[in-house]
Short mmCIF file of C-alpha atoms in Angstrom, two decimals:
data_model
loop_
_atom_site.label_atom_id
_atom_site.label_comp_id
_atom_site.label_asym_id
_atom_site.label_seq_id
_atom_site.Cartn_x
_atom_site.Cartn_y
_atom_site.Cartn_z
CA UNK G 1 -0.02 0.05 0.01
CA UNK G 2 1.51 3.30 -1.10
CA UNK G 3 0.74 6.66 0.38
CA UNK G 4 1.58 9.61 -1.82
CA UNK G 5 3.19 12.87 -0.64
CA UNK G 6 2.33 15.57 -3.02
CA UNK G 7 5.15 17.75 -4.22
CA UNK G 8 4.71 21.00 -6.08
CA UNK G 9 6.95 23.15 -8.24
CA UNK G 10 6.61 26.61 -9.58
CA UNK G 11 8.49 28.80 -11.91
CA UNK G 12 11.30 30.69 -10.24
CA UNK G 13 11.54 34.51 -10.90
CA UNK G 14 14.52 36.76 -10.22
CA UNK G 15 14.33 40.04 -8.25
CA UNK G 16 16.93 42.66 -7.33
CA UNK G 17 20.42 41.81 -6.04
CA UNK G 18 22.68 43.32 -3.41
CA UNK G 19 26.10 44.12 -4.45
CA UNK G 20 27.94 42.28 -1.61
CA UNK G 21 27.66 38.61 -0.67
CA UNK G 22 26.64 39.54 2.89
CA UNK G 23 24.08 38.05 5.18
CA UNK G 24 20.88 37.55 3.12
CA UNK G 25 18.77 40.66 3.39
CA UNK G 26 18.04 40.57 -0.39
CA UNK G 27 14.44 40.45 -1.50
CA UNK G 28 15.35 37.87 -4.18
CA UNK G 29 14.95 34.23 -3.19
CA UNK G 30 16.27 31.86 -5.80
CA UNK G 31 14.41 29.05 -3.97
CA UNK G 32 11.08 30.90 -4.34
CA UNK G 33 10.14 30.39 -0.63
CA UNK G 34 10.34 26.60 -0.91
CA UNK G 35 13.32 26.07 1.44
CA UNK G 36 13.78 26.78 5.15
CA UNK G 37 15.95 29.78 4.28
CA UNK G 38 15.96 32.21 1.38
CA UNK G 39 18.83 31.79 -1.20
CA UNK G 40 20.19 35.05 -2.47
CA UNK G 41 21.87 35.86 -5.80
CA UNK G 42 24.83 38.03 -6.85
CA UNK G 43 25.72 40.39 -8.65
CA UNK G 44 23.15 43.02 -9.29
CA UNK G 45 21.42 42.88 -12.59
CA UNK G 46 22.38 39.33 -13.39
CA UNK G 47 20.23 36.14 -13.06
CA UNK G 48 20.47 32.55 -13.83
CA UNK G 49 18.38 31.19 -16.58
CA UNK G 50 14.81 30.48 -15.56
CA UNK G 51 14.03 27.05 -14.14
CA UNK G 52 11.33 25.43 -12.10
CA UNK G 53 12.26 25.17 -8.35
CA UNK G 54 11.65 21.96 -6.37
CA UNK G 55 13.37 21.13 -3.00
CA UNK G 56 12.75 17.40 -3.61
CA UNK G 57 12.92 14.93 -6.47
CA UNK G 58 9.91 14.86 -8.88
CA UNK G 59 8.95 11.98 -11.17
CA UNK G 60 10.14 12.41 -14.74
CA UNK G 61 9.70 10.61 -18.07
CA UNK G 62 10.40 6.86 -17.87
CA UNK G 63 10.98 6.68 -14.18
CA UNK G 64 10.24 3.20 -12.58
CA UNK G 65 9.26 4.67 -9.18
CA UNK G 66 7.57 7.90 -8.15
CA UNK G 67 10.08 9.41 -5.68
CA UNK G 68 7.14 10.85 -3.61
CA UNK G 69 5.66 7.41 -2.94
CA UNK G 70 6.21 6.28 0.59
CA UNK G 71 7.50 2.73 0.32
CA UNK G 72 9.37 2.14 3.64
CA UNK G 73 7.69 0.97 6.86
CA UNK G 74 8.38 3.01 9.96
CA UNK G 75 10.14 2.24 13.18
CA UNK G 76 8.33 1.89 16.43
CA UNK G 77 10.72 3.79 18.69
CA UNK G 78 8.32 5.66 20.94
CA UNK G 79 9.59 5.44 24.53
CA UNK G 80 13.26 4.95 23.71
CA UNK G 81 15.57 6.92 21.22
CA UNK G 82 16.36 5.38 17.81
CA UNK G 83 19.58 3.28 18.29
CA UNK G 84 21.17 0.44 16.47
CA UNK G 85 19.82 -2.89 17.64
CA UNK G 86 16.41 -1.63 18.41
CA UNK G 87 15.49 0.70 15.59
CA UNK G 88 14.78 -0.83 12.19
CA UNK G 89 16.00 2.30 10.30
CA UNK G 90 19.52 1.80 11.91
CA UNK G 91 20.47 -1.71 10.85
CA UNK G 92 23.88 -0.55 9.62
CA UNK G 93 24.69 1.52 12.67
CA UNK G 94 24.27 5.18 13.60
CA UNK G 95 24.26 7.74 10.65
CA UNK G 96 24.88 10.90 12.61
CA UNK G 97 26.48 12.16 15.84
CA UNK G 98 24.91 14.38 18.45
CA UNK G 99 25.78 17.43 16.33
CA UNK G 100 23.99 16.19 13.19
CA UNK G 101 27.36 15.46 11.58
CA UNK G 102 27.70 12.41 9.31
CA UNK G 103 29.77 9.73 11.01
CA UNK G 104 32.95 8.38 9.56
CA UNK G 105 33.00 11.00 6.75
CA UNK G 106 36.23 10.64 4.66
CA UNK G 107 37.06 7.21 6.12
CA UNK G 108 39.05 4.94 4.02
CA UNK G 109 36.72 2.02 4.27
CA UNK G 110 36.32 -0.23 1.27
CA UNK G 111 32.54 0.02 1.23
CA UNK G 112 30.12 3.01 1.63
CA UNK G 113 27.57 2.03 4.22
CA UNK G 114 23.89 2.74 3.19
CA UNK G 115 22.12 5.69 5.00
CA UNK G 116 18.46 5.27 5.88
CA UNK G 117 16.80 8.00 7.90
CA UNK G 118 13.58 7.64 9.98
CA UNK G 119 10.63 8.51 7.71
CA UNK G 120 7.13 9.87 7.86
CA UNK G 121 5.68 6.56 9.05
CA UNK G 122 8.27 6.18 12.02
CA UNK G 123 6.77 6.68 15.45
CA UNK G 124 9.81 8.54 16.85
CA UNK G 125 9.62 12.27 17.30
CA UNK G 126 10.61 15.07 14.84
CA UNK G 127 13.63 15.69 17.15
CA UNK G 128 15.10 12.23 16.41
CA UNK G 129 18.75 12.58 15.52
CA UNK G 130 18.22 10.27 12.59
CA UNK G 131 16.35 12.96 10.81
CA UNK G 132 18.81 15.30 9.18
CA UNK G 133 18.56 15.43 5.40
CA UNK G 134 14.84 15.62 5.58
CA UNK G 135 15.05 18.87 7.62
CA UNK G 136 16.36 20.73 4.56
CA UNK G 137 18.66 23.72 4.42
CA UNK G 138 20.26 24.84 7.69
CA UNK G 139 22.73 27.37 6.33
CA UNK G 140 22.48 30.55 4.26
CA UNK G 141 23.67 30.28 0.68
CA UNK G 142 24.07 32.44 -2.27
CA UNK G 143 24.04 31.84 -5.97
CA UNK G 144 26.77 33.85 -7.63
CA UNK G 145 28.33 34.51 -11.00
CA UNK G 146 31.90 33.04 -11.35
CA UNK G 147 34.57 34.27 -13.62
CA UNK G 148 34.90 31.20 -15.87
CA UNK G 149 32.54 28.63 -14.56
CA UNK G 150 29.04 30.18 -15.07
CA UNK G 151 26.92 30.30 -11.90
CA UNK G 152 28.09 28.75 -8.60
CA UNK G 153 26.88 28.41 -5.08
CA UNK G 154 28.65 29.61 -1.94
CA UNK G 155 27.95 29.60 1.73
CA UNK G 156 27.53 32.77 3.78
CA UNK G 157 28.14 30.83 7.03
CA UNK G 158 30.73 28.54 8.56
CA UNK G 159 29.82 24.94 7.98
CA UNK G 160 31.45 22.23 10.17
CA UNK G 161 32.83 19.19 8.56
CA UNK G 162 30.18 16.36 8.35
CA UNK G 163 27.13 18.73 8.37
CA UNK G 164 24.44 18.32 5.71
CA UNK G 165 24.61 21.07 3.12
CA UNK G 166 22.00 20.58 0.41
CA UNK G 167 20.50 17.98 -1.92
CA UNK G 168 21.04 17.50 -5.67
CA UNK G 169 17.33 17.32 -6.55
CA UNK G 170 15.50 17.22 -9.95
CA UNK G 171 13.65 14.97 -12.24
CA UNK G 172 14.10 11.20 -11.74
CA UNK G 173 14.43 9.84 -15.33
CA UNK G 174 14.27 6.51 -16.94
CA UNK G 175 17.27 5.24 -18.84
CA UNK G 176 15.85 5.82 -22.39
CA UNK G 177 15.02 9.50 -21.53
CA UNK G 178 18.48 10.05 -20.22
CA UNK G 179 19.77 8.68 -23.54
CA UNK G 180 17.51 11.05 -25.48
CA UNK G 181 18.51 14.11 -23.48
CA UNK G 182 22.17 13.51 -23.55
CA UNK G 183 22.00 12.83 -27.31
CA UNK G 184 20.53 16.29 -27.77
CA UNK G 185 23.15 18.12 -25.82
CA UNK G 186 25.55 20.51 -27.76
CA UNK G 187 29.06 21.44 -26.94
CA UNK G 188 27.76 24.73 -25.45
CA UNK G 189 25.30 22.94 -23.05
CA UNK G 190 25.93 22.38 -19.34
CA UNK G 191 25.29 18.80 -18.29
CA UNK G 192 23.18 18.59 -15.17
CA UNK G 193 22.26 14.79 -15.48
CA UNK G 194 23.86 12.59 -12.85
CA UNK G 195 24.02 8.85 -12.89
CA UNK G 196 24.10 6.99 -9.58
CA UNK G 197 25.09 3.35 -9.77
CA UNK G 198 25.10 1.41 -6.42
CA UNK G 199 26.77 -2.00 -6.62
CA UNK G 200 24.75 -4.17 -4.22
CA UNK G 201 24.08 -7.79 -3.29
CA UNK G 202 24.87 -10.64 -5.74
CA UNK G 203 26.32 -8.45 -8.54
CA UNK G 204 23.28 -6.28 -8.87
CA UNK G 205 23.46 -2.60 -9.66
CA UNK G 206 20.70 -0.12 -8.68
CA UNK G 207 20.64 2.90 -11.04
CA UNK G 208 19.15 6.31 -10.38
CA UNK G 209 19.17 9.08 -13.01
CA UNK G 210 18.50 12.71 -11.91
CA UNK G 211 18.26 15.76 -14.13
CA UNK G 212 17.77 19.33 -12.53
CA UNK G 213 18.13 21.11 -15.89
CA UNK G 214 14.49 22.31 -16.02
CA UNK G 215 13.25 21.27 -12.60
CA UNK G 216 15.68 21.29 -9.71
CA UNK G 217 17.06 22.96 -6.58
CA UNK G 218 20.11 24.85 -5.63
CA UNK G 219 22.26 21.76 -6.10
CA UNK G 220 22.17 22.50 -9.86
CA UNK G 221 24.57 25.39 -9.29
CA UNK G 222 27.41 23.38 -7.69
CA UNK G 223 30.50 23.36 -9.70
CA UNK G 224 33.17 20.68 -10.07
CA UNK G 225 36.39 20.68 -8.11
CA UNK G 226 39.32 18.35 -8.18
CA UNK G 227 39.71 19.09 -4.46
CA UNK G 228 36.04 19.44 -3.52
CA UNK G 229 34.72 20.47 -0.07
CA UNK G 230 31.48 18.40 -0.43
CA UNK G 231 30.86 14.69 -0.54
CA UNK G 232 27.71 13.23 -2.13
CA UNK G 233 25.97 10.32 -0.26
CA UNK G 234 22.74 8.51 -1.34
CA UNK G 235 20.31 8.82 1.58
CA UNK G 236 16.91 7.01 1.75
CA UNK G 237 14.05 8.35 3.75
CA UNK G 238 10.53 7.50 2.54
CA UNK G 239 11.36 5.93 -0.95
CA UNK G 240 13.82 3.53 -2.40
CA UNK G 241 14.80 6.47 -4.70
CA UNK G 242 17.73 7.98 -2.88
CA UNK G 243 18.07 11.66 -1.95
CA UNK G 244 21.49 12.75 -3.26
CA UNK G 245 22.67 14.42 -0.11
CA UNK G 246 25.88 16.60 -0.01
CA UNK G 247 27.85 16.78 3.19
CA UNK G 248 30.66 18.97 4.14
CA UNK G 249 33.93 17.06 3.63
CA UNK G 250 35.91 19.58 5.57
CA UNK G 251 35.22 22.79 7.59
CA UNK G 252 33.96 25.32 5.08
CA UNK G 253 34.39 29.13 5.72
CA UNK G 254 31.99 31.90 4.95
CA UNK G 255 31.98 33.02 1.21
CA UNK G 256 33.84 29.84 0.06
CA UNK G 257 32.43 28.29 -3.14
CA UNK G 258 30.70 24.88 -2.63
CA UNK G 259 31.79 22.11 -4.90
CA UNK G 260 31.99 18.34 -5.40
CA UNK G 261 33.83 16.03 -7.80
CA UNK G 262 31.67 15.24 -10.69
CA UNK G 263 33.44 11.97 -11.14
CA UNK G 264 32.20 10.74 -7.75
CA UNK G 265 35.63 9.62 -6.88
CA UNK G 266 35.44 10.70 -3.24
CA UNK G 267 34.74 7.38 -1.38
CA UNK G 268 34.37 5.80 -4.80
CA UNK G 269 36.33 2.78 -6.06
CA UNK G 270 36.97 4.31 -9.45
CA UNK G 271 40.70 4.28 -10.15
CA UNK G 272 40.90 5.95 -13.49
CA UNK G 273 42.54 9.39 -13.45
CA UNK G 274 40.71 10.78 -16.51
CA UNK G 275 43.75 12.96 -17.42
CA UNK G 276 43.62 12.55 -21.21
CA UNK G 277 42.87 15.57 -23.27
CA UNK G 278 41.21 13.53 -26.01
CA UNK G 279 38.77 10.74 -25.90
CA UNK G 280 37.86 9.02 -29.10
CA UNK G 281 39.37 12.10 -30.91
CA UNK G 282 36.99 14.46 -29.19
CA UNK G 283 38.15 17.49 -27.19
CA UNK G 284 37.15 17.53 -23.38
CA UNK G 285 35.91 20.62 -21.55
CA UNK G 286 38.64 22.36 -19.58
CA UNK G 287 38.49 22.48 -15.77
CA UNK G 288 38.77 25.91 -13.97
CA UNK G 289 38.63 24.71 -10.36
CA UNK G 290 42.05 26.21 -9.65
CA UNK G 291 43.00 23.41 -7.30
CA UNK G 292 46.60 22.32 -6.96
CA UNK G 293 45.81 18.82 -7.98
CA UNK G 294 43.48 19.96 -10.97
CA UNK G 295 43.49 17.40 -13.75
CA UNK G 296 42.84 20.21 -16.31
CA UNK G 297 39.75 18.73 -17.81
CA UNK G 298 36.24 18.05 -16.46
CA UNK G 299 35.44 14.43 -15.77
CA UNK G 300 34.22 12.39 -18.74
CA UNK G 301 32.62 8.88 -18.81
CA UNK G 302 33.25 7.30 -22.22
CA UNK G 303 30.33 4.92 -21.74
CA UNK G 304 28.04 7.92 -22.19
CA UNK G 305 28.66 8.01 -25.97
CA UNK G 306 29.30 5.57 -28.74
CA UNK G 307 30.53 6.54 -32.24
CA UNK G 308 27.43 5.40 -34.03
CA UNK G 309 24.82 7.33 -36.11
CA UNK G 310 21.52 6.39 -34.38
CA UNK G 311 20.76 6.65 -30.89
CA UNK G 312 18.85 3.39 -30.75
CA UNK G 313 21.70 1.17 -31.76
CA UNK G 314 23.34 -1.15 -29.14
CA UNK G 315 26.85 -0.12 -28.02
CA UNK G 316 28.56 -3.45 -28.61
CA UNK G 317 29.08 -5.90 -25.74
CA UNK G 318 29.36 -3.29 -22.99
CA UNK G 319 27.91 -4.39 -19.75
CA UNK G 320 27.48 -0.89 -18.41
CA UNK G 321 24.59 1.13 -19.91
CA UNK G 322 25.77 3.51 -22.54
CA UNK G 323 24.28 6.70 -23.98
CA UNK G 324 24.55 5.98 -27.66
CA UNK G 325 24.58 8.58 -30.35
CA UNK G 326 26.72 10.99 -32.33
CA UNK G 327 28.98 12.66 -29.89
CA UNK G 328 29.58 16.49 -30.01
CA UNK G 329 32.88 17.87 -31.10
CA UNK G 330 33.53 18.88 -27.45
CA UNK G 331 32.34 16.41 -24.90
CA UNK G 332 30.15 17.83 -21.96
CA UNK G 333 31.07 17.07 -18.51
CA UNK G 334 29.96 13.86 -16.84
CA UNK G 335 28.48 13.58 -13.39
CA UNK G 336 28.40 10.13 -11.84
CA UNK G 337 28.58 8.49 -8.53
CA UNK G 338 29.55 4.77 -8.28
CA UNK G 339 29.37 3.14 -4.80
CA UNK G 340 29.86 -0.24 -3.35
CA UNK G 341 26.99 -0.60 -0.79
CA UNK G 342 26.13 -3.11 1.89
CA UNK G 343 22.52 -3.81 1.15
CA UNK G 344 20.90 -7.14 1.95
CA UNK G 345 19.12 -9.31 -0.56
CA UNK G 346 15.85 -8.59 1.20
CA UNK G 347 16.22 -4.86 0.95
CA UNK G 348 17.02 -4.91 -2.75
CA UNK G 349 14.34 -7.27 -3.99
CA UNK G 350 11.67 -5.67 -1.83
CA UNK G 351 12.14 -2.55 -3.99
CA UNK G 352 11.21 -1.86 -7.62
CA UNK G 353 14.39 -0.18 -8.43
CA UNK G 354 15.72 -1.05 -11.93
CA UNK G 355 18.66 -3.36 -11.71
CA UNK G 356 21.27 -4.74 -14.03
CA UNK G 357 24.20 -7.21 -13.83
CA UNK G 358 27.43 -5.52 -12.58
CA UNK G 359 30.28 -5.32 -14.89
CA UNK G 360 32.89 -8.09 -14.52
CA UNK G 361 35.44 -5.79 -12.75
CA UNK G 362 32.96 -4.92 -10.07
CA UNK G 363 33.40 -6.32 -6.46
CA UNK G 364 30.17 -8.06 -5.31
CA UNK G 365 29.11 -7.32 -1.81
CA UNK G 366 28.58 -9.82 0.93
CA UNK G 367 24.98 -10.34 2.05
CA UNK G 368 24.22 -8.80 5.25
CA UNK G 369 21.71 -9.98 7.96
CA UNK G 370 18.39 -8.20 8.35
#
């Protein structure tokens, strides 16, 4: 039995701007009043291209699951706090400490542990410390125009390491729609589509595709950095469709630009360095992050394109999904996150998430006990 939580979006307009990136006294709110706090913009007279604002995922073309459907049962922690061993939402241990910081952030563990927060059906209170991402923005942010990278997002407050920053929210798409949209991109287009691949029990891969190009939140303004200050973690609350939560990977000072690695390498098993200027003869987009370890080019996943003429032609014997079609003369950047997750067989097959066989070089995960 599914209960549905209605989500609404509305077009986002732009008002006046203040000259300085100071505490948000601006009338403009890029978030259109849909977040806990207003999100300002800078400089005066400039504005990002219009888009429809949503603080949460919305169902898009071809999606297997509506992300607003409530599919998880709730815990029964009424008289005692939610703790591992007694709370059904904390089968893998505590997610957050007493300061609402993500535990073990930046640890060198082989696997990324799944994060499940208490949900709308849980009997614990709203003050349960396993409710963090669902509480939304807790810091003041500002969308601003960068010198070479288009629009970016920065914080106006100090953010401690481990704290939740924002989501990367948008349309949840089916694979064929992702193929269609990427095939239509030109060399001047920014790529907002992110592919999440979670390697789980018995060689299965759970895929989630999110596109905030037309409908999205402030996460769409986050730029790439080869030395990012944010870490993306899939967090599940009400639905098997994960919220793409970004946490502070280190202490972040006021007016510092917020960024993450588009390649998803942070806590990722990917070993490729992606340092080649050319891929299949096509120029890659330059990276302007300015980090000491900058690779000079934005991340690129060659599986997104195949040198064929029609988008409905299969891409050889590849076991990973590929976005087939004629590639542009300059490749757009690629956003991806590939994680080894400790999900049990029962958790996976209870869901309706699209699965595929993992590539041969993937490390299958051991089954865990429910």
